[in-house]
Amino acid sequence: MAPDYRIEILDRNRQKITQVKNFAPLNTANMWLEYKDALSNWGTCKFRVPKDDPMFEQFGDILQPFFNHVRVYRAGVLVWSGIIVRNPRRTKNYIEVEARTYLYMLTTVLVKHDASVVTGDGKDNYRTFDSGTLATAVQNVITESKAFVDAGNIVKDITIGAMENPNFPAGYVQADGVTALTGTWTFSTNMTLQFDYRDVLFVLQMLASYPAADFELTKDLVFNFKQFIGNKQPNLVFEYGNYGSVEDYDCPLDGDRMANDLTGVAADYGNKILHVTKSDPVSIAKYGRIQGVAAYIDVKNQNALTSRLTEELRLTSTPDSEIHVTLNERAYPLGVYGLGDTVTLRIRDGIIDVDQVRRIVGINVKVHTTGKESIRLITNKPKEG
């Protein structure tokens, strides 16, 4: 039996105004609702309301960007919440709503800069992380953002949850270029990062990328920063075939950005050029040497450059990219798996032969006017560790 959905519109204080009762289809396939979420990023929700719906006469225009909020309930359980950002179409027939999860609001706040020590020293153009733990840096960025925004901004209501401080990745060395840099992540002359005029979400994503960490903002507005979000469930198998749980799939081979011999380039505080080269010998043996260059403006030392390049090489050394699978009614119920989980995809269909552990980095749900759901998982290669 298809689950019941309920969509509520909220005011600026996130108090319920009304439940939406009538919908116009989003497309010719008669889907009326689409919502999705992503790992360490913001998600979206889309639906259309008839322009002459009685709720507008009763409550006025309550689908205003950056003012009204949306909650989506599935079988009585809150599964999605966010703020309206766009009405991409307002026609004689319907108003289309695009809302985004609250993590999106961190793109509307710039990271706080350092204060100048001496007038004109330029320090107020940057935010430098050169002391304290990485977890403390993340917490400070969130706390400063909360303090900066105006009253009524949803960022004000964020609370700090789990703050895990990761270890330095393998291969880091101290400033002498020889001694191994190990243990829990602490900024120092051995490891510094600097950002200019960047939004808070960008900074958080970059801070998380070095140790390959994850973060989330829960529906209760709790911000968590962890080494790994999700569950390792390779025993959950999504298989394509006559009796499998996958209805359709898309596993492209994209070599457009492929590189298996990467040179990373950055500059330290004295504008000395830093460079690191990393390669994937297995990929080179199969595809030949494909060189590429990656430049990073926020990287200020060799360790950070090595870390960024390692992660980039992981994603570019083969033509594999995201694999999307659309599930059928035989699939595990929504909720058995979630964002960040590692699961097994098995697709044997002619020349398509996939049997891999993959990580769920996105979940996209579309709901038909009949109530039937179409669930699509977006997966990529699991990170190391």
CSV table of C-alpha atoms in Angstrom, one decimal:
chain,number,residue,atom,x,y,z
A,1,MET,CA,0.0,0.0,0.0
A,2,ALA,CA,1.4,3.4,-1.0
A,3,PRO,CA,2.2,5.7,2.0
A,4,ASP,CA,0.1,8.8,2.6
A,5,TYR,CA,1.8,12.1,2.1
A,6,ARG,CA,1.0,15.4,3.8
A,7,ILE,CA,2.5,18.8,2.9
A,8,GLU,CA,2.3,21.8,5.3
A,9,ILE,CA,3.1,25.4,4.6
A,10,LEU,CA,4.6,27.3,7.6
A,11,ASP,CA,5.1,31.0,8.3
A,12,ARG,CA,8.5,32.7,8.9
A,13,ASN,CA,8.5,31.5,12.5
A,14,ARG,CA,7.9,27.9,11.3
A,15,GLN,CA,4.4,27.8,12.6
A,16,LYS,CA,1.9,25.9,10.5
A,17,ILE,CA,-0.4,28.0,8.4
A,18,THR,CA,-2.2,25.2,6.5
A,19,GLN,CA,-2.0,21.8,4.8
A,20,VAL,CA,-1.9,21.9,1.0
A,21,LYS,CA,-4.9,19.9,-0.2
A,22,ASN,CA,-4.7,20.3,-4.0
A,23,PHE,CA,-1.9,19.8,-6.4
A,24,ALA,CA,-1.1,20.2,-10.1
A,25,PRO,CA,1.1,17.5,-11.7
A,26,LEU,CA,4.8,18.4,-12.1
A,27,ASN,CA,5.1,16.7,-15.5
A,28,THR,CA,3.2,14.6,-18.1
A,29,ALA,CA,4.1,11.4,-16.1
A,30,ASN,CA,1.7,12.7,-13.4
A,31,MET,CA,4.2,13.0,-10.6
A,32,TRP,CA,2.9,15.6,-8.1
A,33,LEU,CA,5.8,15.7,-5.6
A,34,GLU,CA,9.5,15.3,-5.7
A,35,TYR,CA,11.9,15.6,-2.8
A,36,LYS,CA,15.5,14.7,-2.4
A,37,ASP,CA,18.4,15.1,0.0
A,38,ALA,CA,22.2,14.8,-0.3
A,39,LEU,CA,25.1,13.9,1.9
A,40,SER,CA,27.0,17.0,3.2
A,41,ASN,CA,24.9,19.2,0.9
A,42,TRP,CA,21.4,20.7,0.5
A,43,GLY,CA,18.4,19.0,-1.0
A,44,THR,CA,15.2,20.2,-2.7
A,45,CYS,CA,11.4,19.7,-2.7
A,46,LYS,CA,9.1,20.5,-5.7
A,47,PHE,CA,5.4,20.6,-6.1
A,48,ARG,CA,2.7,22.7,-7.8
A,49,VAL,CA,-0.4,24.2,-6.4
A,50,PRO,CA,-3.4,25.3,-8.6
A,51,LYS,CA,-3.4,29.1,-8.8
A,52,ASP,CA,-7.0,29.4,-7.8
A,53,ASP,CA,-6.7,27.1,-4.8
A,54,PRO,CA,-9.0,28.2,-1.9
A,55,MET,CA,-6.0,28.4,0.5
A,56,PHE,CA,-4.8,31.6,-1.3
A,57,GLU,CA,-8.1,33.3,-0.8
A,58,GLN,CA,-8.0,32.4,2.9
A,59,PHE,CA,-4.3,33.0,3.7
A,60,GLY,CA,-3.0,35.1,0.9
A,61,ASP,CA,0.3,34.4,-1.0
A,62,ILE,CA,1.9,32.0,1.4
A,63,LEU,CA,4.5,30.5,-1.0
A,64,GLN,CA,7.0,33.4,-0.7
A,65,PRO,CA,10.8,32.7,-1.2
A,66,PHE,CA,12.9,33.1,2.0
A,67,PHE,CA,9.7,33.7,4.0
A,68,ASN,CA,7.5,30.6,4.0
A,69,HIS,CA,8.6,27.0,4.9
A,70,VAL,CA,7.6,23.5,3.9
A,71,ARG,CA,7.3,20.3,5.8
A,72,VAL,CA,6.7,16.9,4.1
A,73,TYR,CA,5.2,14.0,6.1
A,74,ARG,CA,5.2,10.4,4.8
A,75,ALA,CA,2.9,8.0,6.7
A,76,GLY,CA,2.8,10.6,9.5
A,77,VAL,CA,6.6,10.9,9.8
A,78,LEU,CA,8.5,14.1,9.0
A,79,VAL,CA,10.8,13.2,6.0
A,80,TRP,CA,11.7,16.6,4.6
A,81,SER,CA,11.7,20.2,5.8
A,82,GLY,CA,13.1,23.4,4.3
A,83,ILE,CA,12.5,27.0,3.2
A,84,ILE,CA,10.9,28.1,-0.1
A,85,VAL,CA,13.6,29.6,-2.3
A,86,ARG,CA,11.9,29.8,-5.7
A,87,ASN,CA,8.6,30.0,-7.5
A,88,PRO,CA,10.2,29.0,-10.9
A,89,ARG,CA,6.7,29.2,-12.6
A,90,ARG,CA,3.7,31.3,-11.7
A,91,THR,CA,1.2,30.7,-14.5
A,92,LYS,CA,-2.6,31.0,-15.0
A,93,ASN,CA,-2.9,27.4,-14.0
A,94,TYR,CA,-0.5,26.8,-11.1
A,95,ILE,CA,2.3,28.1,-8.8
A,96,GLU,CA,5.4,25.9,-8.7
A,97,VAL,CA,7.3,25.7,-5.5
A,98,GLU,CA,10.9,24.8,-5.0
A,99,ALA,CA,12.1,24.6,-1.4
A,100,ARG,CA,15.5,23.7,-0.2
A,101,THR,CA,16.7,22.0,3.0
A,102,TYR,CA,18.0,24.3,5.7
A,103,LEU,CA,21.6,23.5,5.0
A,104,TYR,CA,21.2,25.8,1.9
A,105,MET,CA,20.9,28.8,4.2
A,106,LEU,CA,24.6,28.5,5.0
A,107,THR,CA,25.2,29.5,1.4
A,108,THR,CA,23.7,32.9,2.3
A,109,VAL,CA,26.2,33.7,5.1
A,110,LEU,CA,29.9,34.6,4.5
A,111,VAL,CA,32.5,33.1,6.7
A,112,LYS,CA,33.8,35.5,9.3
A,113,HIS,CA,37.2,37.0,8.6
A,114,ASP,CA,40.1,37.6,10.9
A,115,ALA,CA,40.7,41.1,12.3
A,116,SER,CA,43.6,43.2,11.1
A,117,VAL,CA,46.6,43.3,13.5
A,118,VAL,CA,48.0,46.4,11.8
A,119,THR,CA,46.0,48.7,9.6
A,120,GLY,CA,46.4,47.7,6.0
A,121,ASP,CA,47.9,44.2,6.7
A,122,GLY,CA,45.1,42.6,4.7
A,123,LYS,CA,44.3,40.0,7.3
A,124,ASP,CA,40.7,41.1,7.3
A,125,ASN,CA,40.4,39.8,3.8
A,126,TYR,CA,40.8,36.2,5.0
A,127,ARG,CA,39.8,33.6,7.5
A,128,THR,CA,42.9,31.6,8.5
A,129,PHE,CA,42.8,28.3,10.4
A,130,ASP,CA,46.3,27.9,12.0
A,131,SER,CA,45.5,26.7,15.6
A,132,GLY,CA,43.1,24.5,17.4
A,133,THR,CA,41.4,21.3,16.3
A,134,LEU,CA,39.5,20.9,13.1
A,135,ALA,CA,36.3,20.1,15.1
A,136,THR,CA,36.7,23.4,17.0
A,137,ALA,CA,37.2,25.2,13.7
A,138,VAL,CA,33.9,23.8,12.4
A,139,GLN,CA,32.0,24.6,15.6
A,140,ASN,CA,33.4,28.1,15.6
A,141,VAL,CA,32.2,28.7,12.0
A,142,ILE,CA,28.7,27.6,12.9
A,143,THR,CA,28.6,29.6,16.2
A,144,GLU,CA,29.8,32.8,14.4
A,145,SER,CA,27.2,32.3,11.7
A,146,LYS,CA,24.4,32.0,14.3
A,147,ALA,CA,25.7,35.2,16.0
A,148,PHE,CA,25.8,37.2,12.8
A,149,VAL,CA,22.4,36.5,11.1
A,150,ASP,CA,19.3,38.5,11.8
A,151,ALA,CA,16.6,37.5,14.2
A,152,GLY,CA,14.2,35.2,12.4
A,153,ASN,CA,16.9,33.6,10.2
A,154,ILE,CA,16.7,29.8,10.5
A,155,VAL,CA,20.5,29.7,11.0
A,156,LYS,CA,19.9,31.3,14.4
A,157,ASP,CA,18.1,28.1,15.6
A,158,ILE,CA,20.9,25.7,14.7
A,159,THR,CA,22.3,23.7,17.6
A,160,ILE,CA,25.6,21.9,17.8
A,161,GLY,CA,25.5,18.2,18.0
A,162,ALA,CA,28.3,15.6,17.5
A,163,MET,CA,31.7,17.2,16.8
A,164,GLU,CA,34.2,14.5,16.0
A,165,ASN,CA,37.8,15.5,15.5
A,166,PRO,CA,39.4,13.3,12.8
A,167,ASN,CA,43.0,12.1,12.6
A,168,PHE,CA,45.4,13.4,10.1
A,169,PRO,CA,45.2,11.3,6.9
A,170,ALA,CA,48.2,9.0,6.1
A,171,GLY,CA,51.0,10.6,4.3
A,172,TYR,CA,51.0,14.0,6.1
A,173,VAL,CA,54.4,15.4,7.1
A,174,GLN,CA,55.5,18.2,9.4
A,175,ALA,CA,56.9,21.5,8.1
A,176,ASP,CA,60.4,19.9,7.9
A,177,GLY,CA,59.1,17.8,5.0
A,178,VAL,CA,60.3,14.6,6.6
A,179,THR,CA,58.7,13.8,10.0
A,180,ALA,CA,55.3,12.1,9.8
A,181,LEU,CA,52.3,14.2,11.0
A,182,THR,CA,50.0,11.9,12.9
A,183,GLY,CA,47.4,11.9,15.6
A,184,THR,CA,44.2,14.0,16.0
A,185,TRP,CA,43.9,16.9,13.6
A,186,THR,CA,45.3,20.1,15.1
A,187,PHE,CA,46.0,23.2,13.0
A,188,SER,CA,49.6,24.6,13.3
A,189,THR,CA,52.5,25.6,11.0
A,190,ASN,CA,52.3,22.0,9.8
A,191,MET,CA,48.7,22.4,8.6
A,192,THR,CA,47.0,25.6,7.9
A,193,LEU,CA,44.0,26.6,5.7
A,194,GLN,CA,42.9,30.0,4.5
A,195,PHE,CA,39.7,31.2,2.9
A,196,ASP,CA,38.8,34.6,1.4
A,197,TYR,CA,35.2,35.7,0.6
A,198,ARG,CA,33.5,32.3,0.7
A,199,ASP,CA,30.1,31.3,2.0
A,200,VAL,CA,29.9,29.1,5.2
A,201,LEU,CA,28.7,26.0,3.4
A,202,PHE,CA,31.7,26.1,1.0
A,203,VAL,CA,34.1,26.4,3.9
A,204,LEU,CA,32.5,23.5,5.8
A,205,GLN,CA,32.6,21.4,2.7
A,206,MET,CA,36.3,22.1,2.2
A,207,LEU,CA,37.1,21.5,5.9
A,208,ALA,CA,35.4,18.2,5.6
A,209,SER,CA,37.1,17.2,2.4
A,210,TYR,CA,40.6,17.0,3.8
A,211,PRO,CA,40.0,14.2,6.3
A,212,ALA,CA,37.1,12.9,4.1
A,213,ALA,CA,34.6,13.7,6.9
A,214,ASP,CA,30.8,14.2,6.6
A,215,PHE,CA,28.3,16.6,8.1
A,216,GLU,CA,24.6,17.1,8.3
A,217,LEU,CA,21.9,19.4,9.5
A,218,THR,CA,19.0,17.3,10.9
A,219,LYS,CA,15.3,18.0,10.6
A,220,ASP,CA,15.6,19.2,14.2
A,221,LEU,CA,18.3,21.7,13.2
A,222,VAL,CA,21.1,19.8,14.9
A,223,PHE,CA,24.5,20.2,13.1
A,224,ASN,CA,26.7,17.1,13.3
A,225,PHE,CA,30.2,16.8,12.0
A,226,LYS,CA,31.5,13.2,11.9
A,227,GLN,CA,34.2,11.1,10.4
A,228,PHE,CA,31.5,9.0,8.8
A,229,ILE,CA,27.7,9.5,8.6
A,230,GLY,CA,25.7,6.4,7.7
A,231,ASN,CA,26.0,2.7,8.1
A,232,LYS,CA,28.1,0.1,6.4
A,233,GLN,CA,25.6,-2.3,5.0
A,234,PRO,CA,27.1,-4.3,2.1
A,235,ASN,CA,24.7,-7.0,2.9
A,236,LEU,CA,21.9,-4.8,1.5
A,237,VAL,CA,21.9,-5.8,-2.2
A,238,PHE,CA,20.1,-3.8,-4.9
A,239,GLU,CA,20.1,-6.0,-7.9
A,240,TYR,CA,18.9,-5.6,-11.5
A,241,GLY,CA,17.2,-8.6,-13.1
A,242,ASN,CA,13.9,-10.5,-13.3
A,243,TYR,CA,13.6,-10.9,-9.5
A,244,GLY,CA,15.8,-8.0,-8.4
A,245,SER,CA,14.9,-4.7,-6.7
A,246,VAL,CA,16.2,-2.4,-9.4
A,247,GLU,CA,13.7,-1.2,-12.0
A,248,ASP,CA,16.2,0.9,-14.0
A,249,TYR,CA,19.7,2.1,-13.8
A,250,ASP,CA,22.2,4.6,-15.3
A,251,CYS,CA,25.9,3.8,-14.9
A,252,PRO,CA,27.7,6.1,-17.3
A,253,LEU,CA,31.4,6.0,-18.1
A,254,ASP,CA,32.5,9.6,-18.2
A,255,GLY,CA,36.1,10.3,-19.2
A,256,ASP,CA,35.6,14.0,-19.7
A,257,ARG,CA,37.3,15.0,-16.4
A,258,MET,CA,39.3,11.8,-16.1
A,259,ALA,CA,43.0,12.1,-15.0
A,260,ASN,CA,45.2,9.4,-13.4
A,261,ASP,CA,48.4,11.5,-13.2
A,262,LEU,CA,47.4,14.6,-11.3
A,263,THR,CA,49.5,17.7,-10.4
A,264,GLY,CA,48.1,19.8,-7.6
A,265,VAL,CA,49.2,23.5,-7.5
A,266,ALA,CA,48.8,26.0,-4.7
A,267,ALA,CA,50.7,28.9,-3.1
A,268,ASP,CA,51.8,29.4,0.6
A,269,TYR,CA,51.5,32.6,2.5
A,270,GLY,CA,54.6,34.0,0.9
A,271,ASN,CA,53.2,33.1,-2.5
A,272,LYS,CA,55.8,30.3,-2.9
A,273,ILE,CA,54.3,27.9,-5.4
A,274,LEU,CA,53.6,24.5,-4.0
A,275,HIS,CA,53.0,21.4,-6.1
A,276,VAL,CA,52.3,17.7,-5.6
A,277,THR,CA,52.0,14.9,-8.1
A,278,LYS,CA,50.0,11.8,-7.5
A,279,SER,CA,49.1,9.0,-9.8
A,280,ASP,CA,47.2,5.8,-10.0
A,281,PRO,CA,49.4,3.0,-11.5
A,282,VAL,CA,46.5,0.6,-11.9
A,283,SER,CA,44.6,3.1,-13.9
A,284,ILE,CA,47.7,4.1,-15.9
A,285,ALA,CA,48.3,0.5,-16.8
A,286,LYS,CA,44.8,0.1,-18.2
A,287,TYR,CA,44.0,3.5,-19.8
A,288,GLY,CA,47.4,5.0,-20.4
A,289,ARG,CA,48.7,8.1,-18.7
A,290,ILE,CA,46.2,10.9,-18.6
A,291,GLN,CA,47.6,14.0,-17.0
A,292,GLY,CA,45.7,16.8,-15.3
A,293,VAL,CA,46.2,19.9,-13.1
A,294,ALA,CA,44.2,20.9,-10.1
A,295,ALA,CA,44.7,24.4,-8.5
A,296,TYR,CA,43.5,25.3,-5.0
A,297,ILE,CA,43.2,28.8,-3.7
A,298,ASP,CA,42.5,27.9,-0.1
A,299,VAL,CA,45.4,25.5,0.3
A,300,LYS,CA,48.5,26.9,2.0
A,301,ASN,CA,50.8,24.0,2.7
A,302,GLN,CA,51.9,20.7,1.3
A,303,ASN,CA,49.8,18.5,3.6
A,304,ALA,CA,46.5,20.2,2.5
A,305,LEU,CA,47.6,20.0,-1.1
A,306,THR,CA,48.3,16.2,-0.8
A,307,SER,CA,45.0,15.6,0.9
A,308,ARG,CA,42.9,17.4,-1.7
A,309,LEU,CA,44.8,15.8,-4.5
A,310,THR,CA,44.3,12.3,-3.0
A,311,GLU,CA,40.6,12.7,-2.9
A,312,GLU,CA,40.4,14.2,-6.4
A,313,LEU,CA,42.4,11.3,-7.8
A,314,ARG,CA,40.1,8.8,-6.2
A,315,LEU,CA,37.2,10.3,-8.2
A,316,THR,CA,39.0,10.9,-11.5
A,317,SER,CA,41.4,8.0,-12.1
A,318,THR,CA,38.7,5.9,-13.8
A,319,PRO,CA,35.8,6.8,-16.0
A,320,ASP,CA,33.4,5.5,-13.4
A,321,SER,CA,31.1,8.2,-12.1
A,322,GLU,CA,27.9,8.3,-10.1
A,323,ILE,CA,25.6,5.3,-10.6
A,324,HIS,CA,21.9,6.0,-10.3
A,325,VAL,CA,19.4,3.2,-9.6
A,326,THR,CA,15.6,3.4,-9.6
A,327,LEU,CA,14.0,0.9,-7.2
A,328,ASN,CA,10.9,-1.2,-7.6
A,329,GLU,CA,8.4,-2.5,-5.1
A,330,ARG,CA,10.7,-5.4,-4.2
A,331,ALA,CA,13.3,-3.1,-2.8
A,332,TYR,CA,14.1,-2.6,0.9
A,333,PRO,CA,11.7,-0.1,2.4
A,334,LEU,CA,12.7,3.6,2.5
A,335,GLY,CA,14.3,4.0,6.0
A,336,VAL,CA,16.2,0.7,6.0
A,337,TYR,CA,18.9,2.5,4.1
A,338,GLY,CA,19.9,6.2,4.3
A,339,LEU,CA,22.3,8.9,3.3
A,340,GLY,CA,25.9,7.8,3.7
A,341,ASP,CA,25.2,4.1,3.8
A,342,THR,CA,27.4,1.7,1.9
A,343,VAL,CA,25.4,-1.0,0.0
A,344,THR,CA,26.0,-3.4,-2.8
A,345,LEU,CA,24.8,-2.7,-6.4
A,346,ARG,CA,24.6,-5.7,-8.7
A,347,ILE,CA,23.8,-5.0,-12.4
A,348,ARG,CA,24.5,-7.7,-15.0
A,349,ASP,CA,22.8,-6.7,-18.2
A,350,GLY,CA,24.7,-7.5,-21.4
A,351,ILE,CA,27.9,-5.5,-21.5
A,352,ILE,CA,26.9,-3.7,-18.2
A,353,ASP,CA,28.5,-5.6,-15.4
A,354,VAL,CA,28.6,-4.0,-12.0
A,355,ASP,CA,29.1,-5.8,-8.7
A,356,GLN,CA,30.3,-3.1,-6.3
A,357,VAL,CA,30.0,-1.7,-2.8
A,358,ARG,CA,28.8,1.8,-3.4
A,359,ARG,CA,27.9,4.7,-1.0
A,360,ILE,CA,24.5,6.4,-1.1
A,361,VAL,CA,25.2,10.1,-1.5
A,362,GLY,CA,21.7,11.1,-2.6
A,363,ILE,CA,18.1,9.9,-2.4
A,364,ASN,CA,15.4,11.2,-4.7
A,365,VAL,CA,11.7,10.4,-4.2
A,366,LYS,CA,9.0,11.1,-6.7
A,367,VAL,CA,5.3,10.5,-5.9
A,368,HIS,CA,2.7,9.7,-8.6
A,369,THR,CA,-0.9,10.9,-8.4
A,370,THR,CA,-1.8,7.3,-7.7
A,371,GLY,CA,0.4,7.4,-4.6
A,372,LYS,CA,3.1,5.2,-6.1
A,373,GLU,CA,6.6,6.2,-5.2
A,374,SER,CA,9.6,6.2,-7.5
A,375,ILE,CA,12.8,6.1,-5.4
A,376,ARG,CA,16.2,6.8,-7.0
A,377,LEU,CA,19.5,6.3,-5.2
A,378,ILE,CA,22.6,8.3,-6.3
A,379,THR,CA,25.8,6.4,-5.4
A,380,ASN,CA,29.5,6.9,-5.8
A,381,LYS,CA,32.7,5.1,-4.8
A,382,PRO,CA,33.1,4.7,-1.0
A,383,LYS,CA,35.8,6.8,0.5
A,384,GLU,CA,38.8,5.1,2.0
A,385,GLY,CA,38.8,4.1,5.7
